[in-house]
Tab-separated table of C-alpha atoms in Angstrom:
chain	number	residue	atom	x	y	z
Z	1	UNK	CA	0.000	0.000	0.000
Z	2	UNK	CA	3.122	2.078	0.742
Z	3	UNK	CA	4.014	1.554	-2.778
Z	4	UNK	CA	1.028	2.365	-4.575
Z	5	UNK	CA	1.163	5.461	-1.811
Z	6	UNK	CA	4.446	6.372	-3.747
Z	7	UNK	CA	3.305	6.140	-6.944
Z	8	UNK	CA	0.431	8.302	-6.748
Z	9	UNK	CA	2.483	10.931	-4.448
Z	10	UNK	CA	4.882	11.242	-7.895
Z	11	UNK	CA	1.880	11.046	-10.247
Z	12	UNK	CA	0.452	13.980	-8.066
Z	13	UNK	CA	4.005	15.655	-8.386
Z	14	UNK	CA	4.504	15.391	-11.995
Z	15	UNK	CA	0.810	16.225	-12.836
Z	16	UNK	CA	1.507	19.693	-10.762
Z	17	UNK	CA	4.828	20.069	-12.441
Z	18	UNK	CA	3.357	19.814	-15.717
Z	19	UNK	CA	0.645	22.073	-15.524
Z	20	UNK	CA	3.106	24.646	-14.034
Z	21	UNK	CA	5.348	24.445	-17.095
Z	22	UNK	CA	2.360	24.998	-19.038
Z	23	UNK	CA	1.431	28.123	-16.899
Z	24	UNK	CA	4.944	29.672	-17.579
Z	25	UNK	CA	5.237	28.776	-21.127
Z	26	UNK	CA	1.919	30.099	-22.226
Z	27	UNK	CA	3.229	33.029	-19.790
Z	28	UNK	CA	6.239	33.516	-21.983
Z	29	UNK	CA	4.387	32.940	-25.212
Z	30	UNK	CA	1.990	36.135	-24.340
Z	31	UNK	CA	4.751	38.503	-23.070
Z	32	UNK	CA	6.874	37.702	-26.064
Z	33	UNK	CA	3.690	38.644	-28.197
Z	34	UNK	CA	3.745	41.766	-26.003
Z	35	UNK	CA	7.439	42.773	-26.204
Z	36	UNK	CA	6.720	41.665	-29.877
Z	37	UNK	CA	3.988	44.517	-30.272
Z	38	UNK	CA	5.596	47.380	-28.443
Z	39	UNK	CA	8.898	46.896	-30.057
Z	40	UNK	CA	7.903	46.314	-33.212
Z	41	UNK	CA	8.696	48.612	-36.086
Z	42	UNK	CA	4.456	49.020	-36.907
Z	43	UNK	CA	4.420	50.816	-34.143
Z	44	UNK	CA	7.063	53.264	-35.026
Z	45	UNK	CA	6.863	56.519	-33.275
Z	46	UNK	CA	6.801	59.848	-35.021
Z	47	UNK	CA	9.064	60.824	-32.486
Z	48	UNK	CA	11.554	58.138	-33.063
Z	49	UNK	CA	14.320	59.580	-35.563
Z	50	UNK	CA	17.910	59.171	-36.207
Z	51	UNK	CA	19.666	62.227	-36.682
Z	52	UNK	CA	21.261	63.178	-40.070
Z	53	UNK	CA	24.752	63.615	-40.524
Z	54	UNK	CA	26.215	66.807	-41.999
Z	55	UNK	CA	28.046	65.993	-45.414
Z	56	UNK	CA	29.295	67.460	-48.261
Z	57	UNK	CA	29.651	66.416	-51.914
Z	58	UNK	CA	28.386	66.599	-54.847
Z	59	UNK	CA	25.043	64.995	-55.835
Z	60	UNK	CA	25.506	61.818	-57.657
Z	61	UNK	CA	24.209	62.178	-61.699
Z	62	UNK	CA	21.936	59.752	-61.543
Z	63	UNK	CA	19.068	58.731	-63.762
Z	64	UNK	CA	16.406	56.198	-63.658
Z	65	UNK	CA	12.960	55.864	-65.026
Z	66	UNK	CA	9.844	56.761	-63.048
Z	67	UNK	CA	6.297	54.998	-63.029
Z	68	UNK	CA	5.507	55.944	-66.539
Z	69	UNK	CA	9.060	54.376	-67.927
Z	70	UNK	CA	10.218	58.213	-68.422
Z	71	UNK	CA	13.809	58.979	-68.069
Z	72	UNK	CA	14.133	61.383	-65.039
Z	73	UNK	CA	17.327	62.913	-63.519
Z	74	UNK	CA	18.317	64.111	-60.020
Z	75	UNK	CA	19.948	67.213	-61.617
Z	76	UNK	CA	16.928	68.125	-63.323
Z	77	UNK	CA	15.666	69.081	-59.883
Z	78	UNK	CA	18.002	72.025	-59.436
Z	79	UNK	CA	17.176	74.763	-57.689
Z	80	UNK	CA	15.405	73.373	-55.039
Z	81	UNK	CA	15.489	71.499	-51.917
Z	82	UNK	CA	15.873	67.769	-52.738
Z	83	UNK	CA	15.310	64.810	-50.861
Z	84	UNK	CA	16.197	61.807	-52.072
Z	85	UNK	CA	14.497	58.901	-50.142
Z	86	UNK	CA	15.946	55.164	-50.889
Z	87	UNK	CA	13.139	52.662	-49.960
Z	88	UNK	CA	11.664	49.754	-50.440
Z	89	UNK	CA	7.933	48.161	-50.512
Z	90	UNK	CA	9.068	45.146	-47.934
Z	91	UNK	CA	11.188	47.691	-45.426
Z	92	UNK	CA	9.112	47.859	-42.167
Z	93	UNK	CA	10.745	51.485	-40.998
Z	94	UNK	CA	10.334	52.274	-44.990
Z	95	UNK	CA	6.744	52.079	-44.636
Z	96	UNK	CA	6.795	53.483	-40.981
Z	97	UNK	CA	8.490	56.680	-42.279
Z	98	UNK	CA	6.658	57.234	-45.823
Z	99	UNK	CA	3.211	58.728	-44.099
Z	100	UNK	CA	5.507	61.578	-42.088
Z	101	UNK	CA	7.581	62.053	-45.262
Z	102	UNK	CA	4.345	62.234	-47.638
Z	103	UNK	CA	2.506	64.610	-45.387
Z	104	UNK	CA	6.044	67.164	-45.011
Z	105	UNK	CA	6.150	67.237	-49.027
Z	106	UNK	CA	2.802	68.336	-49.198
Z	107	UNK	CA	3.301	70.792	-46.510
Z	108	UNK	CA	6.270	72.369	-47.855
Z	109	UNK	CA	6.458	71.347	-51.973
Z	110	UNK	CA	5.433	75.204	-52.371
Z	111	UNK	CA	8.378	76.630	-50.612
Z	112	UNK	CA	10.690	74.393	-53.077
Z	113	UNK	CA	11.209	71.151	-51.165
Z	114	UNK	CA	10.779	67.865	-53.381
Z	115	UNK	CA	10.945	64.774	-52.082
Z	116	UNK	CA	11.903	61.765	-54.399
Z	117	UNK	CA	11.673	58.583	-53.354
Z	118	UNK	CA	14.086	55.496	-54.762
Z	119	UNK	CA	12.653	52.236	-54.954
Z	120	UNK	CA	15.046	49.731	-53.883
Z	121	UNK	CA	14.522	46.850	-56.912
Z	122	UNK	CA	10.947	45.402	-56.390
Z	123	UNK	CA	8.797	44.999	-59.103
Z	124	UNK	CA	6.690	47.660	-60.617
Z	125	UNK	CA	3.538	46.405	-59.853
Z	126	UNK	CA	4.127	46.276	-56.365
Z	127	UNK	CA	5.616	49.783	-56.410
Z	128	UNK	CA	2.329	51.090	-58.119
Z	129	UNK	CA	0.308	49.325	-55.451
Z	130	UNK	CA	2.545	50.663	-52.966
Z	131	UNK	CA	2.135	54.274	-54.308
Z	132	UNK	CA	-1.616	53.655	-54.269
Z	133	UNK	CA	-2.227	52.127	-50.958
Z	134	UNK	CA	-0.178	55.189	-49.045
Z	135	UNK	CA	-1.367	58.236	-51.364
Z	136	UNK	CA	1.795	59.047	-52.301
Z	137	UNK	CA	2.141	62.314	-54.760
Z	138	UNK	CA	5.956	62.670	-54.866
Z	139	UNK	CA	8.008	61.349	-57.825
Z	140	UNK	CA	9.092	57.928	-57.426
Z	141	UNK	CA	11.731	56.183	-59.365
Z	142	UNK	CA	12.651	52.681	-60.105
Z	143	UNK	CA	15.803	51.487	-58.915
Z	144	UNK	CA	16.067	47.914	-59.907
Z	145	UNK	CA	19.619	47.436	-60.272
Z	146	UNK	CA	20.231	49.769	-56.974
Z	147	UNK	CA	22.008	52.421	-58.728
Z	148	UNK	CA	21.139	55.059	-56.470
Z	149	UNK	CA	22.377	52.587	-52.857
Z	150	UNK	CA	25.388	52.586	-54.868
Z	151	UNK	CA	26.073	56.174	-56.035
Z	152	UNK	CA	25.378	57.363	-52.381
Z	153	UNK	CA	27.845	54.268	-51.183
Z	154	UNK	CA	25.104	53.072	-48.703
Z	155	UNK	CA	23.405	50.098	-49.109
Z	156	UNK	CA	20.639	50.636	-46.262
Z	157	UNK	CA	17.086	51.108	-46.364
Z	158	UNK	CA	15.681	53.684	-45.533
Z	159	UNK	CA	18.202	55.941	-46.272
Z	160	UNK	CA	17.687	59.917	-47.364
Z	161	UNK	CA	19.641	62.406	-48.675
Z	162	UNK	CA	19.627	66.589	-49.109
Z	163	UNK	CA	20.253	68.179	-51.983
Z	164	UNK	CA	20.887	71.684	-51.404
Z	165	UNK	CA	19.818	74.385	-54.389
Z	166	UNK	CA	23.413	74.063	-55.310
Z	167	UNK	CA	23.219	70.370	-56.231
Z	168	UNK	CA	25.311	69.528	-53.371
Z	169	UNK	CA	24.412	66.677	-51.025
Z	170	UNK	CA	24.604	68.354	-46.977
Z	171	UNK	CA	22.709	65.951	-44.818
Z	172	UNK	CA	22.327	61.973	-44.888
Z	173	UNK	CA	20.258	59.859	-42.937
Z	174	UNK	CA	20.318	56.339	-42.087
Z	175	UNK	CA	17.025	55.148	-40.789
Z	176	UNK	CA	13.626	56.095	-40.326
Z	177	UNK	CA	13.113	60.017	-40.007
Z	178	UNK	CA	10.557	61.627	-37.772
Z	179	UNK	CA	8.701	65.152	-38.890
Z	180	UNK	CA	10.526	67.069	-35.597
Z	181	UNK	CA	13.460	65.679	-37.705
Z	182	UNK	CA	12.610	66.920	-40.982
Z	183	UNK	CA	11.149	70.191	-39.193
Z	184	UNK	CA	14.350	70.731	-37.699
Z	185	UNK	CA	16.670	70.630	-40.548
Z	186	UNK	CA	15.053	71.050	-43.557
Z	187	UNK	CA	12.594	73.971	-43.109
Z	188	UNK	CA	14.825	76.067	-42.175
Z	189	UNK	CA	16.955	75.446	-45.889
Z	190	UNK	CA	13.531	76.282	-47.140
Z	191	UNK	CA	13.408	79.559	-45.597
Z	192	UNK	CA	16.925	80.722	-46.705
């Protein structure tokens, strides 16, 4: 009887040990689907930004086609403020960024800030979805053999560039860009 005593004890034991390893693991399973969700790039903050560099060089000649298939130059831009924006459709702080970067062109396109954004090598057809589903009324070019990653020597997405009315390149970011960013350094180029 002892035995059997024992055997049941253990049963009891292992039955309690296994539904407390099931506690913790489910545990685990929802706070990594928290942590997940708050540090997630979908959830980027417009007050999140890398800060840009100061450079100075000239703008790469660079020319690609846009949606259309048209031939389209950076230079042809002169005499204005140019951002060049490398992205891609797949990029998570791509997409986080494009909204804040859509809504400063069309706040400040009529002080003489364009904003052209370099697609990174997908296919047109998901470009032109892309372009549809965020509203986007800035030029974009197709990059499919990542001319422009190459010209600016940086092969990271997002990355943006400032072309000053001069055609010289003056600030470079690497990352996602928040409007206090943008706000910060760009208007006031706009203003001079």
């Amino acid at each position: 009887m002892g035995e059997i005593n024992n055997q049941a004890r253990k049963k009891g034991n292992n039955l309690g040990q296994f539904i407390a390893l099931v506690i913790i693991g489910v545990g685990l399973v929802v706070l990594g689907l928290v942590a997940t969700k708050v540090i997630t790039i979908e959830n980027f903050s417009s007050d999140i930004s890398v800060v840009p560099s100061v450079v100075s060089f000239p703008a790469p000649e660079l020319t690609l086609n846009d949606l259309k298939g048209e031939k389209v130059s950076i230079s042809d831009y002169s005499q204005k403020i140019v951002m060049i924006n490398n992205w891609a459709t797949w990029c998570p702080p791509c997409k986080a960024e494009m909204p804040i970067l859509s809504k400063y062109f069309k706040e400040h396109r009529d002080q003489g800030f364009l904003l052209v954004g370099i697609e990174a090598g997908d296919p047109t057809k998901e470009v032109e979805k892309f372009v549809k589903d965020y509203g986007l009324s800035f030029p974009i070019l197709l990059d499919p053999n990542n001319k422009s990653l190459i010209a600016f020597h940086n092969d990271n997405l997002p990355s943006s560039y400032v072309i000053d009315r001069n055609g010289n390149v003056i600030l470079a970011w690497t990352g996602p860009i928040s409007k206090a960013m943008l706000e910060k350094y760009i208007t006031p180029l706009l203003e001079q």
